[in-house]
XYZ file of C-alpha atoms in Angstrom:
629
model
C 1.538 -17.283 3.663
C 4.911 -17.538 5.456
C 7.909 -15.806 6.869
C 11.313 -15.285 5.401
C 14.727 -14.351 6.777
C 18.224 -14.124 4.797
C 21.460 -12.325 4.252
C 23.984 -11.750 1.888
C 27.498 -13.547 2.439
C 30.716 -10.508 3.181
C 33.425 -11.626 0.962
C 35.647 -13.878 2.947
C 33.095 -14.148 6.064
C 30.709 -17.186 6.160
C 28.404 -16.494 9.322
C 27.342 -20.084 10.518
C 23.926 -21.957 9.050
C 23.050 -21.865 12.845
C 22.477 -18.145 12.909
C 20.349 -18.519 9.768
C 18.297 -21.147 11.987
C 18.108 -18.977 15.108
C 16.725 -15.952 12.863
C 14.012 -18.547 11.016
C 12.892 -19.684 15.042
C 12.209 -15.890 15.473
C 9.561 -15.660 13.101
C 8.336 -19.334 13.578
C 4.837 -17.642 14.495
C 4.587 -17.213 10.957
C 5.020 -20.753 9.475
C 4.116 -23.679 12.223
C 3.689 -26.347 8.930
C 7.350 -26.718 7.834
C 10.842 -24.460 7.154
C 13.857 -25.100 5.182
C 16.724 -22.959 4.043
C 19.211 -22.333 0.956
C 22.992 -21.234 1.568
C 25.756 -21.131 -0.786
C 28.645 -18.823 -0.697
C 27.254 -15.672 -1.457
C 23.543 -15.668 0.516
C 21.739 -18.004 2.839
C 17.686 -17.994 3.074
C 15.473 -19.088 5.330
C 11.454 -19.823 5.107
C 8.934 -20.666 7.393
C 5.511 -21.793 6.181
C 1.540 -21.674 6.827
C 0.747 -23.892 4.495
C -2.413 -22.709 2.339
C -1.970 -23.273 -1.727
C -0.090 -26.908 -2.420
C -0.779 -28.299 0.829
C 1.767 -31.151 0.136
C 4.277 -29.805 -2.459
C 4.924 -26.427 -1.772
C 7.898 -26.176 0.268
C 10.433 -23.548 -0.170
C 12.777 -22.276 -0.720
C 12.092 -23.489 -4.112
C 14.660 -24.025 -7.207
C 14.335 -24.267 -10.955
C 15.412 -26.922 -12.661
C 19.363 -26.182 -12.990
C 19.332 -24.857 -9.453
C 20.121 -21.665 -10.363
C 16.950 -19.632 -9.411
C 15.923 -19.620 -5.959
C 13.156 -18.608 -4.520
C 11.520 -17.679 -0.850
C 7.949 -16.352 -0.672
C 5.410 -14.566 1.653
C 1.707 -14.107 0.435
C -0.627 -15.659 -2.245
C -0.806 -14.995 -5.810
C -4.553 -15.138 -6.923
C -3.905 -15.493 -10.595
C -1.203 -17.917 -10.777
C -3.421 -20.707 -12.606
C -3.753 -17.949 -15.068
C 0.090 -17.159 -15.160
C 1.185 -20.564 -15.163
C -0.816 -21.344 -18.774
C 1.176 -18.216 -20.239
C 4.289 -19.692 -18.821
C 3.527 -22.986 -19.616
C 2.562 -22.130 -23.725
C 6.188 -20.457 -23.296
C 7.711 -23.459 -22.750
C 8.401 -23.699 -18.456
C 7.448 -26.762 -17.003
C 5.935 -27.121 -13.477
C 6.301 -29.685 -10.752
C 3.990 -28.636 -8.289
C 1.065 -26.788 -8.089
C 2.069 -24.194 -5.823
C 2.138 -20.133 -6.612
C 5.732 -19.942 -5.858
C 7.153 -22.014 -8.824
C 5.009 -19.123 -10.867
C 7.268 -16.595 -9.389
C 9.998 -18.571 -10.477
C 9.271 -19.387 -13.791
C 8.015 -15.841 -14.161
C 11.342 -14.465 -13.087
C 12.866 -16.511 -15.980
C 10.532 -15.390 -18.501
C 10.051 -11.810 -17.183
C 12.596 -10.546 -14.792
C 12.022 -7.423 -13.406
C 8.691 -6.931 -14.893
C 7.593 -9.740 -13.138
C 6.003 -7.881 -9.737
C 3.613 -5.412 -12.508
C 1.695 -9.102 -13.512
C 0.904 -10.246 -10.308
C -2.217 -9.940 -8.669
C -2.035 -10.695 -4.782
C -0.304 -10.069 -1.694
C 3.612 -10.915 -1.830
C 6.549 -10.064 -0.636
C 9.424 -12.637 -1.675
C 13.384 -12.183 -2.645
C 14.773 -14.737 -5.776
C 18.326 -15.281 -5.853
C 19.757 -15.600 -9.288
C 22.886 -17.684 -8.252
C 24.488 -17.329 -12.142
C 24.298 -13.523 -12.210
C 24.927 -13.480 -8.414
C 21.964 -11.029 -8.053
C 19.458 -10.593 -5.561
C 15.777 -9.465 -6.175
C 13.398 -8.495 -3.568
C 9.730 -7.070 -4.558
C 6.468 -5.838 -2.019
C 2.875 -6.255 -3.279
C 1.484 -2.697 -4.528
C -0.466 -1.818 -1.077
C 2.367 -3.084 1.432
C -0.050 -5.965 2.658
C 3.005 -7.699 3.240
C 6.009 -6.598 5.191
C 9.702 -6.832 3.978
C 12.533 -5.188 6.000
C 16.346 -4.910 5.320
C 19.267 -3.858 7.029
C 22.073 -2.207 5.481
C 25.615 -0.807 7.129
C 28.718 -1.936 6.594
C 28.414 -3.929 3.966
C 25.673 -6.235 5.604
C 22.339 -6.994 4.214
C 19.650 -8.664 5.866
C 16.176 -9.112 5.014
C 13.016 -10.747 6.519
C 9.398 -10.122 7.407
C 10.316 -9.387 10.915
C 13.071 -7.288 11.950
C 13.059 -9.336 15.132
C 14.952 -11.875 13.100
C 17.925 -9.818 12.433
C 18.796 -9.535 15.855
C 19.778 -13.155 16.029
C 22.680 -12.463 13.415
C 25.826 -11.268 15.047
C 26.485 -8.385 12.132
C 23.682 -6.939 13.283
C 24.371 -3.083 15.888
C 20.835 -2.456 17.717
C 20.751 0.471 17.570
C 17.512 2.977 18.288
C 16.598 5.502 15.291
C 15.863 8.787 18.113
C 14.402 10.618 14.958
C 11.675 7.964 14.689
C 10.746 8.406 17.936
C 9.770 12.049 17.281
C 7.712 11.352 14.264
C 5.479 8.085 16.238
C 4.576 11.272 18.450
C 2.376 12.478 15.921
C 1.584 9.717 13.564
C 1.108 7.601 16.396
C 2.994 4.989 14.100
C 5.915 4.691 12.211
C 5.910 6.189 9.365
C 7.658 6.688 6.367
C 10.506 4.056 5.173
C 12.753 4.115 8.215
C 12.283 1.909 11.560
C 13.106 2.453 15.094
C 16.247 0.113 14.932
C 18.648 2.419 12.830
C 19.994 1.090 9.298
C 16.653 -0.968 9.359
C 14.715 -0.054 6.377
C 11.297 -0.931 4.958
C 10.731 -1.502 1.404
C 7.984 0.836 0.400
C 4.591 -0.656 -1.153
C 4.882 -1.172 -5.141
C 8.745 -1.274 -5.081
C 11.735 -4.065 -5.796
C 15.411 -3.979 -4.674
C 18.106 -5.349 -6.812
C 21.250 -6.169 -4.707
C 24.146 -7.025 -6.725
C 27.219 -7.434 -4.401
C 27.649 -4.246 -2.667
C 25.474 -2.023 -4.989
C 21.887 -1.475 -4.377
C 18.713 -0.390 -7.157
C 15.274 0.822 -5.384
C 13.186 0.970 -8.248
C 8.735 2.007 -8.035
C 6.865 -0.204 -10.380
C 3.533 1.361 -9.899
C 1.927 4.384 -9.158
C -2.048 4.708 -7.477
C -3.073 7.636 -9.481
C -6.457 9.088 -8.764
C -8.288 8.966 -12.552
C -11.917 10.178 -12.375
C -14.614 9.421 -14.481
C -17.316 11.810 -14.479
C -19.499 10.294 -17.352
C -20.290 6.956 -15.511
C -23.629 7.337 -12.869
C -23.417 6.296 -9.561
C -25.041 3.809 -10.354
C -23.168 2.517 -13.003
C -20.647 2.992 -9.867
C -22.327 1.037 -7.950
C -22.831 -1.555 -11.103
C -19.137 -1.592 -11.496
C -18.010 -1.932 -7.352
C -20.399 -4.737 -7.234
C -18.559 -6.764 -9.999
C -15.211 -6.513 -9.467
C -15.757 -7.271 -5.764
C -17.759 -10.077 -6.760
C -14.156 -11.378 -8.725
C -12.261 -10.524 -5.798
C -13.848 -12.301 -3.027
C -13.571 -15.286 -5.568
C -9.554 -15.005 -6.245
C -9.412 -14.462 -2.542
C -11.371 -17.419 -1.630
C -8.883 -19.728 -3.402
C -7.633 -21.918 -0.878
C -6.673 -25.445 -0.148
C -8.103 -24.909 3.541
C -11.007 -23.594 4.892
C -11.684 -19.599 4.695
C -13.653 -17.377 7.371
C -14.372 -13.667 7.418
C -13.920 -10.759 10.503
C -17.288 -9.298 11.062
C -17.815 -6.219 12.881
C -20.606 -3.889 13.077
C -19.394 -1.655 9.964
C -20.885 -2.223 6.477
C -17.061 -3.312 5.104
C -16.627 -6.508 7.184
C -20.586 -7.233 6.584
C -20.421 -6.646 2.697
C -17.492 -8.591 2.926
C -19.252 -11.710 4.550
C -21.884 -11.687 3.075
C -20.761 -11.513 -0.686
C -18.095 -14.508 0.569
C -20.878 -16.660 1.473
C -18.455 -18.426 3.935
C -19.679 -20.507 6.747
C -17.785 -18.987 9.832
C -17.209 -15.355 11.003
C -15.658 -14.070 13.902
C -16.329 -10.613 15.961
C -14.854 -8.899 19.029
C -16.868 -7.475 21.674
C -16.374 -5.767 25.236
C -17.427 -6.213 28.513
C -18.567 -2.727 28.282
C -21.799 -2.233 26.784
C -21.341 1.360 26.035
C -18.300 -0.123 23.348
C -19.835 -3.102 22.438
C -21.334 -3.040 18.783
C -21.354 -6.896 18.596
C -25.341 -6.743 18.740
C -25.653 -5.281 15.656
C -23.795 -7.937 13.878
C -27.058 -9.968 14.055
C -29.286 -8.143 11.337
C -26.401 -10.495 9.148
C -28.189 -12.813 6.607
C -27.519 -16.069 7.925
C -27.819 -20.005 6.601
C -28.313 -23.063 8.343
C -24.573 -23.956 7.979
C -22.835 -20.094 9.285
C -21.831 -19.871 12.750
C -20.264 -16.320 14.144
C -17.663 -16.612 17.079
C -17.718 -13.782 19.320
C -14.934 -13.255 21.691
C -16.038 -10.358 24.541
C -12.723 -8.955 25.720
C -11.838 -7.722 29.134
C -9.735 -4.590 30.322
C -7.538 -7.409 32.521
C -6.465 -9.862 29.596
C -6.267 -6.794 27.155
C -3.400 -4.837 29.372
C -1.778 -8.596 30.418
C -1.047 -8.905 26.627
C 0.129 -5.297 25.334
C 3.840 -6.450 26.024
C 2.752 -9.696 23.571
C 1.598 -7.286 21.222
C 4.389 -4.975 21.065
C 7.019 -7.609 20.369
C 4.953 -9.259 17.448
C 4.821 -6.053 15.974
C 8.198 -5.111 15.836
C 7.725 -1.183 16.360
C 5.529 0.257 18.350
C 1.876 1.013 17.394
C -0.038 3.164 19.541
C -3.331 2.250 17.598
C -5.318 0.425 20.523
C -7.016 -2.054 18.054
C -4.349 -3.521 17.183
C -4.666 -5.102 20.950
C -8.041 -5.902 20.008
C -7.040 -7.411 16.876
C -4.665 -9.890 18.482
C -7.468 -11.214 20.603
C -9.634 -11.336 17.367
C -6.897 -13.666 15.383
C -6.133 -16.022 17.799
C -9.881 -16.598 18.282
C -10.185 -16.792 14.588
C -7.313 -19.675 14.405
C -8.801 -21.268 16.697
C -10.854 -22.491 13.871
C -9.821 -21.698 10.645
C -6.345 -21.076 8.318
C -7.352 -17.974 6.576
C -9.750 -14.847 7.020
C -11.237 -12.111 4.923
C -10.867 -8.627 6.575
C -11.570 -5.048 4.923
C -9.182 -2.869 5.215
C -8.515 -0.826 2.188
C -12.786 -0.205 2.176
C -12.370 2.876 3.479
C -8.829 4.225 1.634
C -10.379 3.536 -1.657
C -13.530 4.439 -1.574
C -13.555 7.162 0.613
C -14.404 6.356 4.069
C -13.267 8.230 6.835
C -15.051 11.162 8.606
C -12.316 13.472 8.391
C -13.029 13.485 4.337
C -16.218 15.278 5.429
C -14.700 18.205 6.723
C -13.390 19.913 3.166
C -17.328 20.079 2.465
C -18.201 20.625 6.143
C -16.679 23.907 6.684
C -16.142 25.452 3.261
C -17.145 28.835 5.546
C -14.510 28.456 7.979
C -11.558 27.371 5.770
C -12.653 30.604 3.394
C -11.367 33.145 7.025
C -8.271 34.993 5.820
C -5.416 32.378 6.762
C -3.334 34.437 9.117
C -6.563 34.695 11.594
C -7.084 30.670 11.409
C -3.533 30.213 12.008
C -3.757 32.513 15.240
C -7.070 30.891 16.546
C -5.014 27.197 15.669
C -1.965 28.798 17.975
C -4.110 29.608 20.952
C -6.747 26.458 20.499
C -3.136 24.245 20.709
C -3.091 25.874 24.426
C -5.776 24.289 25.278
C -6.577 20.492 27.185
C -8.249 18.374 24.373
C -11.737 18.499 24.172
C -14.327 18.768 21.344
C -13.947 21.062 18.450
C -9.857 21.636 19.556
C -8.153 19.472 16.777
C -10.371 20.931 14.550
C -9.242 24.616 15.110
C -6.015 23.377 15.348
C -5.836 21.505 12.032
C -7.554 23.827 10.169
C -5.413 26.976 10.945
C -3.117 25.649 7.754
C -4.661 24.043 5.067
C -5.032 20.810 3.749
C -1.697 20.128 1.935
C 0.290 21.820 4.964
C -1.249 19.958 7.657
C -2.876 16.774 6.342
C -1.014 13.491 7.692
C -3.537 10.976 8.326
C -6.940 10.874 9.463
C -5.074 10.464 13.775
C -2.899 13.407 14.401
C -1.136 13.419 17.945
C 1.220 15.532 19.598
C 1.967 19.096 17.481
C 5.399 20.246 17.190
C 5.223 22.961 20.158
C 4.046 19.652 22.461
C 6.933 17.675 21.181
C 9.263 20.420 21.788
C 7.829 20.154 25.455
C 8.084 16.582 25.877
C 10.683 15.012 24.563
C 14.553 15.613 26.143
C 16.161 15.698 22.863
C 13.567 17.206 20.355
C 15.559 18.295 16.690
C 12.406 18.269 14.662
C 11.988 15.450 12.094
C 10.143 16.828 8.888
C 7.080 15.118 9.057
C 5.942 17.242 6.064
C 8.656 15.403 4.076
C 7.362 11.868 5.027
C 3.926 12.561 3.841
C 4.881 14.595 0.623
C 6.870 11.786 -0.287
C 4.476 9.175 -0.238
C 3.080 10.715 -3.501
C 3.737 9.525 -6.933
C 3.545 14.106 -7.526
C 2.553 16.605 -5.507
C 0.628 18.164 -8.569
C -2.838 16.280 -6.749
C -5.405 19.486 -6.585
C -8.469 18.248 -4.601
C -8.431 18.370 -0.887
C -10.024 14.675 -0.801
C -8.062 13.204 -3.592
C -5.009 14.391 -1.890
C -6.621 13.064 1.395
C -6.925 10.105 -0.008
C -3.648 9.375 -1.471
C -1.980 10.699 1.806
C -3.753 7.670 3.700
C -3.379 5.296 0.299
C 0.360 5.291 0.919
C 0.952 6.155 4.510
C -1.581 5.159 7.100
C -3.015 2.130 5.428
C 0.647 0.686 5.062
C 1.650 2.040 8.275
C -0.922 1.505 10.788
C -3.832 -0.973 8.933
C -1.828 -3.383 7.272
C 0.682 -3.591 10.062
C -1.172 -4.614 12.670
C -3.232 -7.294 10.136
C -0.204 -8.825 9.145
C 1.336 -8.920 12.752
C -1.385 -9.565 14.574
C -2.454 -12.384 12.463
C 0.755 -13.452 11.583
C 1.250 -13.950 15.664
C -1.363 -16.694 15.743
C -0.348 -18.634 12.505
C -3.537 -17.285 10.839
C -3.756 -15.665 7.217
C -5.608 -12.433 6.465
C -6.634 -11.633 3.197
C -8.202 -8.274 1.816
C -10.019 -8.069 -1.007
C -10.161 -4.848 -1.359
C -6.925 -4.160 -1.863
C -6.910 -5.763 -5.151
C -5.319 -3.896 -7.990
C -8.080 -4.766 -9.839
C -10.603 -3.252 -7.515
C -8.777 0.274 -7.048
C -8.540 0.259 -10.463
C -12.394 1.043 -10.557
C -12.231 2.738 -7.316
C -9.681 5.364 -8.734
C -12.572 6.397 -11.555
C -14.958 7.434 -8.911
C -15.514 11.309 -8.877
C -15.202 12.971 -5.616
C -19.000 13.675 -5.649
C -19.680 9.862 -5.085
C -17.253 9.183 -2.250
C -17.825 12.124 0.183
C -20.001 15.084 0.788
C -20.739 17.005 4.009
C -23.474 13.657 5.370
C -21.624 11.005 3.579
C -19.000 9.147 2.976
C -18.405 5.892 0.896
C -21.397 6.992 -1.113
C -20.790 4.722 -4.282
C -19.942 1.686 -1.875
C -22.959 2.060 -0.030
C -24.839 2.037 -2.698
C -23.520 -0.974 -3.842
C -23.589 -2.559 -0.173
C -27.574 -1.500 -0.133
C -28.321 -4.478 -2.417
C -26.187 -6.966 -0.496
C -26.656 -5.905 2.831
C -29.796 -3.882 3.430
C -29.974 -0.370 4.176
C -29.303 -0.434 7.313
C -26.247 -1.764 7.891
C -25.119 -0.198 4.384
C -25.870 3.111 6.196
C -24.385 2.921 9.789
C -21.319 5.555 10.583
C -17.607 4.712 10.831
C -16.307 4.047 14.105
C -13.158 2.454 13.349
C -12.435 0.017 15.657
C -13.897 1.678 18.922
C -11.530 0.590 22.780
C -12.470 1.757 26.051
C -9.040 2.498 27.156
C -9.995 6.400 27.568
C -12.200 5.109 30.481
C -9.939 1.944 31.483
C -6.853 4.263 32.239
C -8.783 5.929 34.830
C -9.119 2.817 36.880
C -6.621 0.580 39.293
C -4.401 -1.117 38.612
C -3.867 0.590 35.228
C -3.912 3.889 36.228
C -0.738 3.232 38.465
C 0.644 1.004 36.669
C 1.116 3.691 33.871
C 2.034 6.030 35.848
C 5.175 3.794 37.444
C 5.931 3.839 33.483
C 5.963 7.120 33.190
C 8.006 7.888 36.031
C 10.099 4.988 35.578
C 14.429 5.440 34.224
C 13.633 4.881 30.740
C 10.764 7.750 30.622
C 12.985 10.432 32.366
C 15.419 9.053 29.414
C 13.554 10.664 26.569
C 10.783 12.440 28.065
C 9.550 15.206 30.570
C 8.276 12.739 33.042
C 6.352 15.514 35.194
C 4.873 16.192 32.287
C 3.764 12.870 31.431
C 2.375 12.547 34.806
C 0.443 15.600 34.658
C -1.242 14.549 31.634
C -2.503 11.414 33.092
C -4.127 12.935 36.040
C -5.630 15.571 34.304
C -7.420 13.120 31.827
C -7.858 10.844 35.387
C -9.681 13.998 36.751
C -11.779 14.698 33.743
C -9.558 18.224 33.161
C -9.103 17.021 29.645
C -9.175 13.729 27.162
C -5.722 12.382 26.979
C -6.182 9.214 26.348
C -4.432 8.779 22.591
C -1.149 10.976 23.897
C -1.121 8.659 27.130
C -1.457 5.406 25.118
C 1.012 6.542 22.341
C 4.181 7.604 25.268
C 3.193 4.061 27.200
C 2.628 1.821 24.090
C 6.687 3.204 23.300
C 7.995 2.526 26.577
C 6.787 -0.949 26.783
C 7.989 -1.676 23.388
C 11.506 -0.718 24.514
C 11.720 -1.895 27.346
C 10.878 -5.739 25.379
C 13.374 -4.732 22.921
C 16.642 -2.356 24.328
C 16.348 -3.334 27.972
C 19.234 -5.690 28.968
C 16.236 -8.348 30.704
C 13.481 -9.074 29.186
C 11.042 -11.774 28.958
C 10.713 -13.887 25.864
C 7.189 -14.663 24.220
C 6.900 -18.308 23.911
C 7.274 -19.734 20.547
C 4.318 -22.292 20.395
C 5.642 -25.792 20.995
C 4.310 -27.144 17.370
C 7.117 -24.456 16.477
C 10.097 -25.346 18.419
C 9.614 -29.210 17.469
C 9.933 -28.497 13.395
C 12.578 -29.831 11.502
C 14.186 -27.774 8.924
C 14.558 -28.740 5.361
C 18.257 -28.016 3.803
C 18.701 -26.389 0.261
C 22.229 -25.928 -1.079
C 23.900 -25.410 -3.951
């Protein structure tokens, strides 16, 4: 688990190795045990490490034997003692035991189908220095991050895009069209970024660069595949195993492993399959929010130990300018505050964590996925009628039972963009000072492998699969984790494991009561039924109540009334909101955080003074390790 920064060389321009080791400080976060770099005349690459698999001999970049191959590497490959006996009976010989000299080798022996035999979280760019060619590949649920920036003739890449502003090629610039569609996703979605040219390479894909010339190429596709001749339980049979395999592949480490547990039956399943001896759980001050109670009905030994950090409103709003530069974009998801209080109690005392997200993508786990089987009545009213009661319902404050007139006056296909839906078109049209209309239909229909899915949940399903999870879930893991030099690992986002997951029918992951049905069955035996059985809640923050209170209540409004909120909003309006959700005349909360989450974000990133996070000491004091050819 690591970091990595780079760029290609322009012809007849060498930038200096010092801007390469300016953009590696940047992401030092990610790799406090050791860094070097690789330059020649044609690319320079930089690495930061967490040291995990190969304590002692895995440093990187890493080089074949003639030099010619280089390599740079983010993640963990769970079946590279498997890979390295197929390479090795091909005739490649290994120096260390580390997964990245399987990437390597694998590129030699494989090339470009390389990424479709991997089984783990990556993200990692290989330089083949004969053929001058450059080949960057993302894991198939975008668990790991990889950005690049492209204009001019530049080309950057890294982990973080915070890196690339320490190269002097690079224009920061703010994507205005991105802006709109955060409004509603209350992320950013799709495979631009708020910095313009900065682009994300999309989950299941690899970029060839080859001087100037540039191949985006898909090398898998999460296709929904029921099997309706298998029971639930054989379902249940079936979950049970290949969870059972993942937890172990996931468990390979050279340092000790802990688990997240909350009150939900994914993190519990999760811990208690991993049989590992420390997990760690957020609670609040609030009692009304706090779920931590119910995390102890978990089967416990003489040996486990949970570590349960209660979180304050006070240290929770101190750090959402913390949170917003470690993430790079802005994410108006409140846990992912929560999250970055749950990390850095985590690495407090161990390397690497189990977490579940994915639990609820694959196997069906959100309440929304109730609703096609919930109001079968209602969505059967002739169209034009819903769409008019959605029109005048959009009028109204929010409250109860609004969003759900107003998403179901289209149907499922028209509307559907992720189980959080925020400000409508009509409210962005009020709002913003420059509103053009970004297609957000486009984003989500692209995120499909067709758009020939038929079933309301299976296209549900694979419209959080490939936007929200990568967008929202996985990004604020990775960053949030990644911001205390701790490693997150999901096993249920295991190719192997969607791979069954994809076979269940529909009739085993939701009805109108119900949803993970299959899981839960499995999770009965594990777990108890109890906890198997307990409702989603996501990751519930009292910020809806907190905003209502001093300072916070004021010191959102001087945001929202601030230079840089009458730059791309209605400020009136923004104001207006807050009181009338501060006055009970309507529950703003989500649109509040979303508008303040984006102007603290750019205020850390586009205003001309800022304050810079401190890089943790350990950091600043590492000495680089020099590749080059």
């Amino acid at each position: 688990m690591c970091g990595i920064v780079g760029y290609t060389q322009k012809q007849n321009k060498m930038v200096h190795v010092s801007v390469l080791e300016k953009m590696m400080d940047r992401i030092a976060h990610r790799g406090p045990d050791g860094s070097g770099l690789y330059y020649d005349a044609n690319i320079a690459i930089g690495h930061r490490r967490l040291a995990i698999i190969d304590v002692d001999g895995g440093e990187q970049p890493m080089k074949n034997e003639d030099q010619s191959i280089v390599c740079a590497f983010n993640g963990e490959i769970y079946n590279h003692k498997e890979l390295r006996i197929q390479l090795v009976a091909k005739g490649h010989e290994f120096k260390t035991k580390c997964d990245t000299e399987v990437l390597i080798h694998g590129f030699e022996e494989w090339r470009y189908e390389l990424p479709k035999k991997l089984r783990g979280m990556f993200s990692f760019v290989i330089w083949d220095a004969k053929n001058k060619e450059l080949f960057c590949a993302r894991d198939y649920f975008g668990i790991k991050p990889f950005y690049y920036y492209l204009k001019d003739g530049n080309f950057m890449f890294g982990s973080e895009i915070k890196s690339f502003l320490e190269h002097p090629d690079f224009e920061k610039e703010l994507n205005t069209k991105q802006l709109e569609r955060y409004l509603s996703y209350q992320y950013s979605p799709g495979n631009e970024t708020f910095f313009k040219n900065v682009f994300k390479l999309p989950p299941a894909h690899y970029l060839i660069r080859r001087g100037e010339e540039m191949e985006l190429v898909q090398y898998w596709y999460p296709v929904q595949n029921e099997d309706k001749e298998t029971s639930i339980d054989g379902f249940a049979d079936k979950i049970s195993e290949i969870m059972e395999d993942s937890v172990k592949a996931h468990k390979i480490s050279d340092v000790e492993v802990g688990s997240f547990l909350s009150s939900g039956v994914d993190s519990t399943y999760l811990s208690a399959v991993s049989k590992v001896d420390k997990t760690f759980t957020l609670g609040y001050e609030e009692e009304r929010y706090d779920e931590s109670s119910k995390i102890r009905s978990f089967p416990k030994s003489e040996d486990y130990k949970n570590y349960l950090r209660i979180l304050g409103k006070t240290e929770f709003f101190d750090r959402v300018k913390d949170v917003q530069y470690y993430m790079d974009e802005p994410l108006a998801d409140a846990a992912s505050i929560s999250l970055f209080f749950l990390n850095e109690e985590a690495s407090k005392h161990v390397k690497v964590c189990l977490s579940g997200e994915g639990a609820d993508e694959l196997f069906g786990g959100y309440n929304v996925y109730k609703e096609p089987f919930m109001w079968q009545g209602y969505n059967k009213i002739n169209p034009i009628i819903r769409k008019g009661i959605g029109a005048i319902a959009e009028l109204l404050p929010p409250m109860r039972g609004r969003n759900f007139l107003v998403r179901h006056a289209s149907s499922v296909k028209e509307r559907y963009i992720g189980p959080t839906c925020l400000f409508s078109e009509k409210e962005k049209r009020k709002l913003l000072k420059n509103y053009v209309g970004a297609d957000k239909k486009k984003i989500t229909l692209s995120a499909h492998a067709t758009d020939s899915v038929e079933d309301d949940i299976n296209y549900m399903q694979m419209t959080d699969l490939n936007q929200w999870l990568v967008g929202d879930i996985l990004l604020k893991a990775d960053k949030m984790s990644m911001a205390h030099s701790l490693e997150v690992r999901v096993p249920f986002l295991d190719k192997e494991v969607f791979d069954v997951a994809s076979r269940i029918p529909v009739a085993y992951r939701a009805n109108k009561e119900e949803t993970k049905i299959a899981f839960r069955k499995c999770a009965k035996k594990v777990v108890g039924e109890e906890p198997a059985n307990r409702m989603k809640k996501g990751f519930p923050v009292p910020i809806r109540d907190w905003i209502k209170e001093e300072p916070y209540h004021q010191r959102i409004k001087d945001a929202f009334e601030s230079q840089t909120a009458k730059k791309f909003f209605n400020s009136k309006m923004l104001v207006r909101m807050l009181e009338k959700h501060v006055s009970d005349k309507g529950d703003y909360w989500r649109y509040i955080w979303c508008v303040y989450v984006f102007l603290i974000w750019y205020e850390r990133f586009f205003e001309p003074v800022r304050e810079e996070v401190k890089i943790n000491p350990k950091n600043e004091q590492m000495k680089p390790v020099y590749l080059h050819a």
